[in-house]
Coordinates of N, CA and C in Angstrom, one line a residue:
M223 N 129.0 67.2 105.2 CA 129.7 65.9 104.1 C 130.0 66.5 102.8
S224 N 131.4 65.3 102.1 CA 132.3 66.2 100.9 C 131.4 65.2 100.1
T225 N 131.3 66.1 98.4 CA 131.1 65.5 97.6 C 131.3 64.1 97.1
K226 N 132.4 63.8 97.2 CA 132.8 62.4 97.5 C 131.6 61.6 98.1
T227 N 131.6 61.7 99.2 CA 130.6 61.0 100.3 C 129.1 60.8 99.9
A228 N 128.8 61.9 99.2 CA 127.2 62.5 99.4 C 127.9 61.2 97.3
T229 N 128.6 61.6 96.9 CA 128.1 60.5 95.5 C 128.7 59.8 96.2
R230 N 129.2 58.8 97.2 CA 129.4 57.4 97.1 C 127.5 56.5 98.0
T231 N 127.5 57.6 99.1 CA 126.1 57.1 99.6 C 124.9 57.6 98.6
V232 N 124.7 58.5 97.8 CA 124.2 58.0 95.9 C 124.5 56.7 95.5
T233 N 125.4 56.1 95.3 CA 126.0 54.6 94.8 C 125.5 53.8 95.5
E234 N 125.4 53.8 96.5 CA 124.7 52.2 97.3 C 123.6 52.2 97.5
Q235 N 123.1 53.9 97.2 CA 121.5 53.3 98.1 C 120.9 53.1 96.2
T236 N 121.4 53.1 94.7 CA 121.0 52.7 94.3 C 121.8 51.3 93.8
G237 N 122.7 50.4 94.4 CA 123.5 49.7 94.2 C 123.9 49.3 92.9
A238 N 124.2 50.6 92.1 CA 124.9 50.9 90.6 C 126.0 50.9 91.4
R239 N 128.0 50.7 90.8 CA 128.6 50.4 90.9 C 129.9 51.3 90.2
T240 N 128.7 52.4 89.3 CA 129.6 53.9 88.9 C 129.0 55.2 89.0
D241 N 129.7 56.3 89.9 CA 129.1 57.6 89.9 C 127.7 57.6 88.7
E242 N 128.7 57.7 87.4 CA 127.6 57.6 86.2 C 126.0 56.5 86.2
A243 N 126.0 55.3 86.8 CA 125.0 54.6 86.5 C 123.9 55.0 87.9
A244 N 124.6 55.7 88.7 CA 124.1 56.0 90.1 C 123.2 57.4 89.4
A245 N 123.5 57.9 89.4 CA 123.1 59.5 88.3 C 121.7 58.9 87.5
L246 N 122.2 58.1 86.7 CA 121.4 57.3 85.9 C 120.2 57.1 86.5
I247 N 120.2 55.8 87.7 CA 119.5 55.2 88.2 C 118.4 56.3 89.1
G248 N 119.2 57.5 90.0 CA 118.5 58.1 90.7 C 117.0 59.1 90.3
D249 N 117.7 59.4 88.3 CA 117.2 59.8 87.7 C 115.5 59.3 87.3
A250 N 115.9 58.1 87.1 CA 114.6 57.0 86.3 C 114.1 57.0 87.6
R251 N 114.7 56.6 88.9 CA 113.8 56.3 89.9 C 113.0 58.0 89.8
E252 N 113.4 58.9 90.1 CA 112.4 60.3 89.8 C 111.7 59.6 89.2
R253 N 111.4 59.7 88.1 CA 110.6 59.6 86.7 C 109.6 58.5 87.2
I254 N 110.2 57.4 87.6 CA 109.8 56.8 87.9 C 108.0 57.0 89.3
D255 N 108.7 57.9 90.3 CA 107.9 58.2 91.0 C 106.8 59.1 90.3
A256 N 107.5 59.5 89.9 CA 106.0 60.5 89.1 C 105.6 59.7 88.6
L257 N 105.7 58.4 87.5 CA 104.5 58.1 87.3 C 103.9 56.8 88.3
D258 N 104.3 56.7 89.2 CA 103.0 56.0 89.9 C 102.6 57.3 90.7
D259 N 102.5 58.8 91.1 CA 101.3 59.4 91.7 C 100.9 59.8 89.6
R260 N 100.7 59.9 89.0 CA 100.4 60.1 87.7 C 98.8 58.8 88.0
I261 N 99.8 57.7 88.2 CA 98.9 56.1 88.1 C 97.8 56.4 89.5
I262 N 98.6 56.7 90.3 CA 97.3 57.0 91.7 C 96.4 58.1 91.3
G263 N 96.4 58.7 90.8 CA 96.0 59.6 90.1 C 94.5 59.6 89.4
L264 N 95.2 58.5 88.3 CA 94.1 57.4 87.3 C 93.7 56.8 87.8
I265 N 93.9 56.1 88.7 CA 93.2 55.0 89.9 C 92.0 55.7 90.3
Q266 N 92.2 57.0 91.4 CA 91.5 57.8 92.0 C 90.0 58.3 90.7
E267 N 91.0 58.9 89.7 CA 89.5 58.9 88.7 C 88.8 57.9 88.8
R268 N 89.1 56.2 88.4 CA 88.4 55.7 87.9 C 87.4 55.4 88.5
M269 N 88.3 55.2 90.1 CA 87.1 55.0 91.2 C 86.0 55.6 91.5
A270 N 86.4 57.2 91.1 CA 84.4 57.8 91.7 C 83.8 57.7 89.9
V271 N 84.9 57.7 88.9 CA 83.3 56.8 87.9 C 83.1 55.7 87.8
S272 N 83.1 55.1 88.0 CA 82.8 53.7 88.6 C 81.5 53.5 90.2
A273 N 82.0 54.9 90.4 CA 80.8 55.3 91.5 C 79.8 55.7 90.9
V274 N 79.7 57.0 89.4 CA 78.5 57.6 89.7 C 78.2 56.4 88.6
I275 N 78.9 54.7 87.7 CA 78.1 54.1 86.7 C 77.8 53.3 88.4
Q276 N 77.7 52.7 89.6 CA 77.7 51.5 90.5 C 76.1 52.5 90.7
E277 N 76.3 54.2 91.2 CA 74.7 54.4 90.9 C 73.5 54.4 90.5
A278 N 74.0 55.0 89.0 CA 73.3 55.0 88.4 C 72.5 53.8 88.1
R279 N 73.0 53.0 88.1 CA 73.1 51.3 87.7 C 72.0 51.2 89.3
I280 N 72.5 51.4 90.4 CA 71.4 50.8 91.6 C 70.4 51.7 91.6
S281 N 70.4 52.9 91.4 CA 68.9 53.7 91.4 C 68.0 53.4 89.8
S282 N 68.5 52.5 89.3 CA 67.5 52.4 87.9 C 67.0 51.0 88.4
G283 N 67.4 50.7 89.7 CA 67.3 49.2 89.7 C 68.1 47.8 89.7
G284 N 69.3 48.5 88.8 CA 70.0 47.4 88.3 C 70.5 46.9 89.6
R285 N 71.9 45.8 89.2 CA 73.0 45.5 90.2 C 74.0 46.6 90.2
R286 N 74.6 46.3 92.0 CA 76.1 47.0 92.2 C 77.1 46.9 90.7
V287 N 77.3 45.4 90.8 CA 78.7 45.1 89.8 C 78.0 44.4 88.4
N288 N 78.5 45.1 87.4 CA 78.8 44.4 86.0 C 79.2 43.5 85.7
L289 N 79.1 41.7 86.4 CA 80.2 40.5 86.0 C 80.9 40.7 84.5
A290 N 79.9 40.6 83.3 CA 80.1 40.9 82.1 C 81.0 41.6 81.8
R291 N 80.7 43.0 82.4 CA 81.4 44.3 81.9 C 83.0 43.9 82.4
E292 N 83.1 43.8 84.0 CA 84.6 43.3 84.4 C 85.2 41.9 83.7
M293 N 85.1 41.1 83.0 CA 85.6 39.8 82.3 C 86.3 40.8 80.8
E294 N 85.6 42.3 80.5 CA 86.0 42.7 79.4 C 87.2 43.5 79.9
V295 N 86.8 43.8 81.0 CA 88.0 44.7 81.7 C 89.2 43.8 82.0
L296 N 89.1 42.2 82.4 CA 90.0 41.1 82.5 C 91.1 41.0 81.2
G297 N 89.7 40.6 80.4 CA 90.2 40.6 79.2 C 91.6 41.5 78.9
H298 N 91.3 42.6 78.6 CA 91.3 43.9 77.8 C 92.9 44.0 78.6
Y299 N 93.2 43.9 80.4 CA 94.6 43.9 80.5 C 95.1 42.5 80.4
R300 N 94.6 41.7 80.5 CA 94.9 40.4 79.9 C 95.3 40.7 78.4
D301 N 95.0 41.3 77.7 CA 95.4 40.9 76.4 C 96.8 42.2 75.8
A302 N 97.0 43.1 76.5 CA 97.8 44.8 76.7 C 98.5 43.9 77.9
L303 N 99.0 43.6 79.1 CA 99.9 43.2 79.3 C 99.7 41.6 79.8
G304 N 99.3 40.6 79.1 CA 99.4 39.3 79.6 C 99.1 39.1 81.3
K305 N 99.6 37.8 81.8 CA 99.1 37.6 82.4 C 99.0 38.9 84.1
P306 N 100.3 39.0 84.2 CA 99.8 40.1 85.1 C 99.2 41.1 85.3
G307 N 98.8 41.3 83.9 CA 97.5 42.1 83.5 C 96.0 42.1 84.1
T308 N 96.2 40.5 84.7 CA 94.8 40.5 84.8 C 95.0 40.4 86.3
A309 N 95.5 40.2 87.0 CA 95.9 40.6 87.9 C 95.5 41.6 88.5
L310 N 96.5 42.6 87.8 CA 96.3 44.3 88.0 C 94.9 44.3 87.4
A311 N 94.3 44.3 87.4 CA 93.2 44.6 86.8 C 91.9 44.0 87.9
M312 N 92.1 43.1 88.1 CA 91.7 42.6 89.1 C 91.9 43.2 90.7
T313 N 92.8 44.2 90.6 CA 93.4 44.7 92.5 C 92.5 46.0 92.0
M314 N 91.7 46.7 90.5 CA 91.9 47.8 90.4 C 90.6 47.4 90.5
L315 N 89.6 46.0 89.7 CA 88.4 46.3 89.8 C 88.0 45.7 91.3
E316 N 88.6 45.5 92.6 CA 88.3 45.5 93.5 C 88.2 46.9 94.4
L317 N 89.4 47.9 93.6 CA 89.5 49.3 94.5 C 88.5 49.8 93.6
C318 N 87.4 50.0 92.9 CA 86.2 50.3 92.1 C 84.6 50.3 92.9
R319 N 85.0 48.5 93.3 CA 83.9 48.1 93.9 C 83.5 48.7 95.3
G320 N 81.7 49.2 95.1 CA 81.1 48.9 96.2 C 81.5 50.6 97.3
R321 N 81.9 51.3 96.4 CA 82.1 52.7 97.3 C 81.1 53.2 97.1
I322 N 80.1 52.5 97.0 CA 79.2 53.9 97.4 C 77.8 53.1 98.4

């Protein structure tokens, strides 16, 4: 495959109109993929810490979920990211509930 054909393919894959823009988009997408991997790792770490908290709460006679704490988390995400932050926090909380 020639360089021009390979470049055209990259340009088509990115939706860019120039080779320079295609290269920039390709590099940025690689960075996003790396960030996504880190975010997934952090969520998995959060899930593990949440399981420790839930286990301690349940073994001490408490409930699995602390709704007041979940409301704090929702507020924190909403304040930082706006309305979509609330949906993101809800999904994260759902991932972290009931793993024990």
